[in-house]
């Protein structure tokens, strides 16, 4: 049975706190779920009292803090099962990518995981999922076979493209609006090693070299660039300490020899301060981005761009205390998928994000979005909408207008009382769009 934790408990703060420290849920009661039956009981409790439901696995994707209602924490539901014969994995609601990667690796298989191994695999995938092999294999959502979900009526339903096709389509993109998913069945890809790592260059100018280099990149290469102001601190590798550094991240699915030839122009551009690119097992793929593993308070905003001219890069040169990240999209991400889902913005060629530390939304977020507008598709990637930027307007921009209307209509059918509103909210058709 799920443990119920209220504000009087000394476990309350620990249970509701996740990776993102700039906001945390403050529910009336937390259901610390261990099984799908626990999730059903929690949803039944909420539905019976007309209380809204929030869900948290790791807290990496906090859409905005809930106040009151029920919080279902799924971190204890961290099981994973792999069937090597069908290259399939079944993952529970709170399983981090690291556990899926570890379970698949002995079979020469890998999931379509992303930058940070500690991110929750289920929520990442239902939000689209732009991974380390995204240009070759597309969105993680394009590789889902079935979703087990507790709906607003507290029923446990298995949604597949054939059985419950509407619910399956809506959950893959519309995520938390349609229920609490308890288990996901995903396809794995055959992979033991890849050619990957980071090239770290002094200053900002290498972003331009990266831009020119990725323009002709094969789909086997998925890469991104981050400009990071490293503190002068002992935990920072010595060559990077106290410097503003351009970190080029490489994940290449060819041979090490072909990879070395591919990145030779970048290595020749300027002498890297640090170069970690080599053949690595997929179990070490978290070292490619080297994202922080300790909880942080941060704000993040982004634009999806059709193209990346030099002026777009120059828009953030002066933001010396922010982290800038540009991910190269396209390839399989741009193609239609055989797996029906609501994930939108497939035409985007780049995802351009600005991060700032702390809980304040600083001016450079809106200023950068405005500066990038000439090249923007106007869209958003749901997985990259956090806290203050996870507004209903931005959520709407994660979908095509047709998909958004279909999602609203299905929301009215599956959750007319808007029980699951403490998420990247899609209002039911007919309801006010405002908060
Ligand atoms: C450091 C870092 C690196 C990242 N890298 C990538 C990347 O490479 N590619 C990418 O695509 N994204 C990336 N993301 C974004 C990440 O995929 C999303 O934030 C994702 O939602 C995180 O899932 P979580 O379970 O870890 O987070 P949580 O905060 O626990 O969940 C996020 C939201 O998902 C919903 N949700 C959670 N569990 C369920 C459930 N069982 N059923 C229904 N809804 C649920 C809830 O609304 C919840 O608020 C990154 C984020 C961070 C912070």
Coordinates of C-alpha atoms and ligand atoms in Angstrom, one line a residue:
X1 CA 0.0 0.0 0.0
X2 CA 1.2 3.5 -0.8
X3 CA 2.6 5.4 2.1
X4 CA 0.6 8.6 2.7
X5 CA 2.7 11.5 3.8
X6 CA 1.3 14.8 5.0
X7 CA 2.9 18.2 5.9
X8 CA 3.2 17.1 9.6
X9 CA 5.5 14.3 8.7
X10 CA 9.3 14.9 8.9
X11 CA 9.5 13.0 5.5
X12 CA 7.3 15.5 3.8
X13 CA 10.0 17.9 2.6
X14 CA 12.3 15.2 1.4
X15 CA 9.6 13.4 -0.5
X16 CA 8.3 16.5 -2.4
X17 CA 11.8 17.9 -3.3
X18 CA 13.2 16.9 -6.6
X19 CA 16.1 17.8 -8.9
X20 CA 14.7 21.3 -9.6
X21 CA 15.1 23.4 -6.5
X22 CA 13.6 26.7 -7.8
X23 CA 10.1 25.3 -7.2
X24 CA 8.6 22.3 -5.3
X25 CA 5.1 20.9 -4.9
X26 CA 3.3 21.7 -1.7
X27 CA 0.5 19.1 -1.7
X28 CA -2.0 18.3 1.1
X29 CA -1.0 14.7 0.9
X30 CA 1.8 12.7 -0.9
X31 CA 1.2 9.2 -2.0
X32 CA 4.6 7.5 -2.2
X33 CA 3.7 4.8 -4.7
X34 CA 5.4 1.4 -5.0
X35 CA 3.0 -0.3 -7.4
X36 CA 0.4 0.5 -10.1
X37 CA -2.3 -0.4 -7.5
X38 CA -0.9 2.3 -5.3
X39 CA -1.2 4.8 -8.1
X40 CA -4.8 3.7 -8.6
X41 CA -5.6 4.2 -4.9
X42 CA -4.0 7.7 -5.0
X43 CA -6.0 8.7 -8.1
X44 CA -9.2 7.3 -6.6
X45 CA -8.5 9.3 -3.4
X46 CA -8.1 12.5 -5.4
X47 CA -11.0 11.9 -7.8
X48 CA -13.3 11.1 -4.9
X49 CA -12.5 14.5 -3.2
X50 CA -12.1 16.5 -6.5
X51 CA -8.5 17.2 -5.6
X52 CA -5.9 17.9 -8.4
X53 CA -3.1 15.4 -8.9
X54 CA 0.6 16.2 -9.5
X55 CA 3.1 13.5 -10.3
X56 CA 6.9 13.5 -9.7
X57 CA 9.5 10.9 -10.5
X58 CA 12.8 12.7 -10.2
X59 CA 11.8 16.4 -10.4
X60 CA 14.0 17.1 -13.4
X61 CA 11.0 18.4 -15.4
X62 CA 9.1 20.4 -12.8
X63 CA 6.3 22.2 -14.8
X64 CA 5.3 24.5 -11.9
X65 CA 4.7 23.9 -8.2
X66 CA 1.3 22.6 -7.1
X67 CA -0.3 24.0 -4.0
X68 CA -2.7 21.6 -2.3
X69 CA -4.1 18.4 -3.7
X70 CA -2.4 15.1 -4.1
X71 CA 1.2 14.5 -5.2
X72 CA 2.0 11.0 -6.4
X73 CA 5.7 10.2 -6.2
X74 CA 6.9 7.3 -8.3
X75 CA 10.6 7.2 -7.5
X76 CA 10.2 3.8 -5.8
X77 CA 8.7 2.3 -9.0
X78 CA 12.1 1.9 -10.7
X79 CA 11.9 -1.5 -12.2
X80 CA 13.1 -2.4 -15.7
X81 CA 12.9 -5.6 -17.7
X82 CA 14.6 -6.3 -21.0
X83 CA 13.7 -8.9 -23.5
X84 CA 16.8 -9.3 -25.8
X85 CA 14.9 -11.5 -28.3
X86 CA 12.5 -8.7 -29.2
X87 CA 14.8 -5.8 -28.3
X88 CA 12.2 -4.5 -25.9
X89 CA 12.3 -2.9 -22.4
X90 CA 9.5 -2.5 -19.9
X91 CA 10.1 0.4 -17.6
X92 CA 8.2 1.6 -14.6
X93 CA 7.1 5.1 -13.9
X94 CA 10.1 6.2 -11.8
X95 CA 12.9 4.4 -13.6
X96 CA 15.9 6.7 -14.4
X97 CA 17.6 6.2 -17.8
X98 CA 20.8 5.0 -16.0
X99 CA 18.9 1.8 -14.9
X100 CA 17.6 1.1 -18.4
X101 CA 21.0 1.7 -20.0
X102 CA 22.6 -0.7 -17.5
X103 CA 19.9 -3.4 -18.0
X104 CA 20.1 -3.2 -21.8
X105 CA 23.9 -3.1 -22.2
X106 CA 24.7 -6.8 -21.5
X107 CA 22.5 -7.7 -24.5
X108 CA 24.3 -5.2 -26.8
X109 CA 21.2 -3.0 -26.7
X110 CA 20.6 0.7 -25.8
X111 CA 17.6 2.9 -25.2
X112 CA 17.0 6.2 -26.9
X113 CA 18.1 8.0 -23.7
X114 CA 19.2 11.7 -23.4
X115 CA 21.9 13.8 -22.0
X116 CA 21.5 13.0 -18.3
X117 CA 21.2 9.4 -17.0
X118 CA 19.4 10.5 -13.9
X119 CA 16.4 11.9 -15.8
X120 CA 13.2 9.8 -15.6
X121 CA 12.9 7.6 -18.7
X122 CA 9.1 7.5 -18.7
X123 CA 8.4 11.2 -18.5
X124 CA 11.2 12.0 -20.9
X125 CA 9.7 9.6 -23.5
X126 CA 6.1 10.8 -23.1
X127 CA 7.4 14.4 -23.6
X128 CA 9.0 13.5 -26.9
X129 CA 12.6 12.7 -25.9
X130 CA 15.4 14.2 -27.9
X131 CA 18.3 11.8 -27.2
X132 CA 21.9 11.2 -27.9
X133 CA 21.0 9.3 -31.1
X134 CA 18.1 11.5 -32.1
X135 CA 19.1 12.5 -35.6
X136 CA 19.5 8.8 -36.5
X137 CA 16.5 7.3 -34.7
X138 CA 14.1 10.3 -34.1
X139 CA 12.2 11.0 -30.9
X140 CA 12.1 8.4 -28.1
X141 CA 8.3 8.7 -28.3
X142 CA 8.6 7.3 -31.9
X143 CA 9.7 4.0 -30.4
X144 CA 7.0 3.3 -27.8
X145 CA 5.0 0.1 -28.1
X146 CA 2.5 0.3 -25.2
X147 CA 1.7 2.5 -22.2
X148 CA 0.0 1.3 -19.1
X149 CA -1.8 4.2 -17.5
X150 CA -4.1 5.0 -14.6
X151 CA -6.8 7.2 -16.0
X152 CA -8.9 9.9 -14.2
X153 CA -11.5 7.2 -13.3
X154 CA -8.7 5.3 -11.5
X155 CA -8.8 2.5 -14.1
X156 CA -5.6 0.7 -15.2
X157 CA -5.6 0.8 -19.0
X158 CA -3.1 -0.6 -21.5
X159 CA -2.9 1.8 -24.5
X160 CA -1.4 0.6 -27.7
X161 CA -1.8 1.9 -31.3
X162 CA -4.5 -0.7 -31.8
X163 CA -6.1 -0.8 -28.4
X164 CA -7.0 2.7 -27.1
X165 CA -5.4 4.4 -30.1
X166 CA -6.6 7.9 -29.0
X167 CA -5.2 7.6 -25.5
X168 CA -1.9 6.2 -26.9
X169 CA -1.6 9.1 -29.3
X170 CA -2.4 11.7 -26.7
X171 CA -0.1 10.4 -24.0
X172 CA 2.9 10.4 -26.4
X173 CA 3.4 14.2 -26.4
X174 CA 0.5 15.3 -24.1
X175 CA 2.0 13.3 -21.3
X176 CA 0.6 14.0 -17.8
X177 CA -2.7 15.5 -19.0
X178 CA -4.3 12.1 -19.6
X179 CA -3.4 10.0 -16.6
X180 CA -0.5 8.7 -14.6
X181 CA 1.5 6.3 -16.7
X182 CA 2.8 3.3 -14.7
X183 CA 4.7 1.3 -17.3
X184 CA 6.1 1.9 -20.7
X185 CA 7.1 -0.7 -23.3
X186 CA 9.9 0.7 -25.6
X187 CA 12.0 -0.6 -28.4
X188 CA 15.8 -0.7 -27.9
X189 CA 18.4 -0.3 -30.6
X190 CA 21.4 -2.6 -31.2
X191 CA 24.4 -0.6 -29.8
X192 CA 27.4 -1.4 -27.6
X193 CA 29.7 1.5 -28.1
X194 CA 29.7 4.9 -29.8
X195 CA 32.3 7.5 -30.6
X196 CA 31.6 10.3 -28.2
X197 CA 32.7 12.9 -25.7
X198 CA 33.4 16.6 -25.5
X199 CA 35.7 19.1 -27.1
X200 CA 36.2 22.1 -24.9
X201 CA 37.4 25.3 -26.5
X202 CA 38.4 28.6 -24.8
X203 CA 35.9 31.5 -25.4
X204 CA 32.8 31.8 -27.5
X205 CA 34.1 31.7 -31.1
X206 CA 34.1 27.9 -31.4
X207 CA 30.2 28.1 -31.6
X208 CA 30.6 29.5 -35.1
X209 CA 33.0 26.7 -36.0
X210 CA 30.5 24.1 -34.7
X211 CA 27.7 25.8 -36.7
X212 CA 29.6 25.5 -39.9
X213 CA 30.6 21.9 -39.1
X214 CA 27.2 20.5 -38.2
X215 CA 25.6 22.0 -41.3
X216 CA 26.8 19.0 -43.4
X217 CA 26.7 16.4 -40.7
X218 CA 25.5 12.8 -41.4
X219 CA 22.5 11.5 -39.4
X220 CA 24.8 9.2 -37.5
X221 CA 26.1 12.3 -35.7
X222 CA 24.0 14.0 -33.1
X223 CA 25.7 16.9 -31.5
X224 CA 25.2 20.0 -29.4
X225 CA 27.2 22.9 -28.1
X226 CA 27.1 24.6 -24.8
X227 CA 28.8 27.8 -23.7
X228 CA 29.6 27.5 -20.0
X229 CA 31.1 30.0 -17.6
X230 CA 33.0 27.6 -15.3
X231 CA 33.8 28.8 -11.8
X232 CA 37.4 28.9 -10.6
X233 CA 36.7 26.0 -8.2
X234 CA 38.5 22.7 -7.4
X235 CA 35.6 20.5 -8.7
X236 CA 36.2 22.0 -12.2
X237 CA 38.9 20.2 -14.3
X238 CA 42.0 22.4 -14.2
X239 CA 42.1 23.5 -17.9
X240 CA 38.5 24.8 -17.7
X241 CA 38.7 26.6 -14.3
X242 CA 37.6 30.2 -14.3
X243 CA 37.0 30.3 -18.1
X244 CA 34.1 30.8 -20.4
X245 CA 34.3 27.6 -22.4
X246 CA 32.5 26.3 -25.6
X247 CA 31.7 22.6 -25.0
X248 CA 31.0 20.7 -28.2
X249 CA 29.3 17.4 -27.4
X250 CA 29.6 14.5 -29.9
X251 CA 27.7 11.3 -30.2
X252 CA 28.6 9.5 -33.4
X253 CA 27.3 6.0 -34.4
X254 CA 30.0 5.1 -36.9
X255 CA 33.5 3.5 -36.5
X256 CA 36.0 5.4 -34.3
X257 CA 38.1 5.9 -37.5
X258 CA 35.2 7.5 -39.3
X259 CA 34.4 9.6 -36.2
X260 CA 38.0 10.8 -35.9
X261 CA 37.9 11.9 -39.6
X262 CA 34.6 13.6 -39.1
X263 CA 35.7 15.7 -36.1
X264 CA 39.2 16.4 -37.5
X265 CA 38.1 19.9 -38.8
X266 CA 36.8 20.8 -35.3
X267 CA 40.0 19.5 -33.6
X268 CA 41.9 21.6 -36.1
X269 CA 39.9 24.8 -35.6
X270 CA 41.7 25.6 -32.4
X271 CA 43.6 23.6 -29.8
X272 CA 40.9 22.3 -27.4
X273 CA 41.5 23.0 -23.7
X274 CA 40.3 19.4 -23.1
X275 CA 39.4 16.6 -25.5
X276 CA 37.5 13.6 -24.2
X277 CA 36.1 12.2 -27.6
X278 CA 36.9 8.5 -28.0
X279 CA 35.1 5.2 -28.4
X280 CA 33.0 4.7 -25.2
X281 CA 30.5 2.1 -24.0
X282 CA 26.9 3.4 -24.1
X283 CA 26.9 2.9 -20.3
X284 CA 29.3 5.9 -20.2
X285 CA 27.1 8.1 -22.4
X286 CA 26.4 10.5 -19.5
X287 CA 29.9 11.8 -19.9
X288 CA 29.1 13.3 -23.3
X289 CA 27.1 16.2 -21.8
X290 CA 28.3 15.9 -18.2
X291 CA 25.2 17.5 -16.9
X292 CA 25.0 18.3 -13.2
X293 CA 23.9 15.4 -11.0
X294 CA 23.2 17.5 -7.8
X295 CA 19.9 19.3 -7.5
X296 CA 20.0 22.9 -8.8
X297 CA 17.8 26.0 -8.8
X298 CA 17.7 27.1 -12.4
X299 CA 15.6 28.8 -15.1
X300 CA 15.6 27.7 -18.7
X301 CA 14.0 29.1 -21.8
X302 CA 14.4 28.0 -25.4
X303 CA 13.5 28.7 -29.0
X304 CA 13.2 26.2 -31.9
X305 CA 14.9 27.5 -35.0
X306 CA 14.5 26.8 -38.7
X307 CA 18.1 27.9 -39.4
X308 CA 21.1 29.1 -37.4
X309 CA 22.8 32.0 -39.1
X310 CA 25.8 33.7 -37.5
X311 CA 23.6 36.5 -36.2
X312 CA 21.6 34.1 -34.2
X313 CA 24.7 32.9 -32.5
X314 CA 25.9 36.4 -31.8
X315 CA 22.5 37.0 -29.9
X316 CA 24.0 35.4 -26.8
X317 CA 27.7 36.4 -27.0
X318 CA 27.3 39.0 -24.3
X319 CA 25.4 36.7 -21.9
X320 CA 28.6 35.9 -20.0
X321 CA 27.0 34.6 -16.8
X322 CA 24.4 32.3 -18.5
X323 CA 24.8 28.8 -19.9
X324 CA 23.8 28.7 -23.6
X325 CA 23.0 25.4 -25.3
X326 CA 22.2 24.7 -28.9
X327 CA 21.2 21.2 -30.0
X328 CA 21.3 20.1 -33.6
X329 CA 18.0 18.5 -34.6
X330 CA 16.8 17.4 -38.0
X331 CA 17.5 14.0 -39.5
X332 CA 15.0 11.4 -38.3
X333 CA 13.5 13.9 -35.9
X334 CA 12.1 15.7 -39.0
X335 CA 10.5 12.7 -40.6
X336 CA 7.0 11.4 -40.0
X337 CA 6.9 8.5 -37.5
X338 CA 5.2 5.2 -37.9
X339 CA 4.2 5.3 -34.2
X340 CA 1.2 7.6 -33.9
X341 CA 1.9 10.4 -31.5
X342 CA 1.2 14.0 -30.8
X343 CA 4.8 15.2 -30.7
X344 CA 5.1 18.4 -32.8
X345 CA 7.6 20.8 -34.3
X346 CA 9.3 18.2 -36.4
X347 CA 10.5 20.9 -38.8
X348 CA 12.8 22.5 -36.3
X349 CA 16.5 22.3 -37.1
X350 CA 17.9 23.6 -33.8
X351 CA 16.9 23.9 -30.2
X352 CA 18.5 27.1 -28.7
X353 CA 18.3 27.4 -24.9
X354 CA 19.4 29.9 -22.3
X355 CA 19.9 28.8 -18.6
X356 CA 20.3 31.0 -15.6
X357 CA 20.9 30.0 -12.0
X358 CA 18.5 30.7 -9.2
X359 CA 14.7 31.1 -8.9
X360 CA 14.4 34.5 -10.5
X361 CA 13.4 34.7 -14.2
X362 CA 16.0 37.1 -15.5
X363 CA 15.6 39.4 -18.5
X364 CA 17.9 37.6 -20.8
X365 CA 15.3 34.8 -21.3
X366 CA 12.7 37.1 -23.0
X367 CA 15.4 39.2 -24.7
X368 CA 17.0 36.1 -26.3
X369 CA 13.7 34.8 -27.5
X370 CA 12.9 38.2 -29.1
X371 CA 16.4 38.3 -30.7
X372 CA 16.0 34.8 -32.2
X373 CA 12.4 35.5 -33.5
X374 CA 13.5 36.0 -37.1
X375 CA 14.7 32.4 -37.3
X376 CA 12.2 30.8 -34.9
X377 CA 9.6 28.3 -35.9
X378 CA 7.4 29.7 -33.1
X379 CA 7.4 26.2 -31.6
X380 CA 8.5 24.8 -28.2
X381 CA 9.7 21.4 -27.1
X382 CA 7.6 20.2 -24.2
X383 CA 10.5 18.4 -22.4
X384 CA 12.4 21.7 -22.3
X385 CA 9.6 23.8 -20.7
X386 CA 10.4 24.1 -17.0
X387 CA 8.8 26.1 -14.2
X388 CA 8.0 29.7 -15.2
X389 CA 8.3 28.8 -18.9
X390 CA 5.9 25.9 -18.7
X391 CA 2.9 28.3 -19.4
X392 CA -0.2 27.2 -21.2
X393 CA 0.7 29.4 -24.2
X394 CA 4.1 27.7 -24.5
X395 CA 2.6 24.2 -24.0
X396 CA 0.2 25.0 -26.9
X397 CA 3.2 25.9 -29.0
X398 CA 4.6 22.4 -28.5
X399 CA 2.0 21.0 -31.0
X400 CA 0.6 21.7 -34.4
X401 CA -2.7 23.6 -34.2
X402 CA -4.6 20.4 -35.3
X403 CA -2.9 18.2 -32.8
X404 CA -3.6 20.7 -30.0
X405 CA -7.3 20.8 -30.8
X406 CA -7.4 17.0 -30.9
X407 CA -5.6 16.9 -27.5
X408 CA -8.1 19.4 -26.0
X409 CA -11.0 17.3 -27.3
X410 CA -9.4 14.1 -25.9
X411 CA -8.7 15.8 -22.6
X412 CA -12.5 16.6 -22.4
X413 CA -13.2 12.9 -23.1
X414 CA -10.6 11.4 -20.7
X415 CA -10.3 14.0 -17.9
X416 CA -13.2 16.4 -18.1
X417 CA -12.8 17.5 -14.4
X418 CA -9.1 18.4 -15.2
X419 CA -7.9 16.2 -12.4
X420 CA -4.4 16.1 -14.0
X421 CA -4.0 19.9 -14.3
X422 CA -0.7 20.2 -12.3
X423 CA 1.3 19.3 -15.3
X424 CA 2.2 20.9 -18.7
X425 CA -1.5 21.7 -18.8
X426 CA -3.8 21.3 -21.8
X427 CA -7.2 22.6 -20.9
X428 CA -10.2 20.4 -21.8
X429 CA -12.1 21.7 -24.8
X430 CA -14.7 24.1 -23.6
X431 CA -12.8 25.1 -20.5
X432 CA -11.1 28.4 -19.9
X433 CA -7.6 28.4 -21.3
X434 CA -6.4 30.6 -18.5
X435 CA -4.9 29.3 -15.2
Ligands
LIG1 C1 19.8 18.0 -16.6 C2 18.7 17.7 -17.6 C3 19.0 17.1 -18.8 C4 17.9 16.8 -19.7 N1 18.2 16.3 -20.9 C5 17.2 16.0 -21.8 C6 17.5 15.5 -23.1 O1 18.7 15.2 -23.5 N2 16.5 15.3 -24.0 C7 15.2 15.6 -23.6 O2 14.2 15.3 -24.4 N3 14.9 16.1 -22.4 C8 15.9 16.3 -21.5 N4 15.6 16.9 -20.3 C9 14.2 17.2 -20.0 C10 13.5 15.9 -19.4 O3 13.3 15.0 -20.3 C11 12.1 16.3 -18.8 O4 12.3 17.4 -17.9 C12 11.4 15.1 -18.2 O5 10.1 15.5 -18.0 C13 12.0 14.7 -16.9 O6 11.4 13.6 -16.4 P1 11.5 13.3 -14.8 O7 10.7 12.1 -14.6 O8 13.0 13.1 -14.6 O9 11.0 14.6 -14.1 P2 9.7 14.9 -13.2 O10 9.9 16.3 -12.8 O11 9.6 13.9 -12.1 O12 8.5 14.8 -14.2 C14 8.2 15.9 -15.1 C15 6.7 15.9 -15.3 O13 6.3 14.8 -16.1 C16 5.0 14.4 -15.7 N5 5.1 13.0 -15.3 C17 6.1 12.4 -14.5 N6 5.8 11.1 -14.3 C18 4.6 10.9 -14.9 C19 3.8 9.7 -15.1 N7 4.2 8.6 -14.5 N8 2.7 9.8 -15.8 C20 2.3 11.0 -16.4 N9 3.1 12.1 -16.3 C21 4.2 12.1 -15.6 C22 4.6 15.3 -14.6 O14 3.8 16.3 -15.2 C23 5.9 15.8 -14.1 O15 5.7 17.1 -13.5 C24 16.6 17.2 -19.4 C25 16.3 17.8 -18.2 C26 17.3 18.1 -17.3 C27 17.0 18.8 -16.0

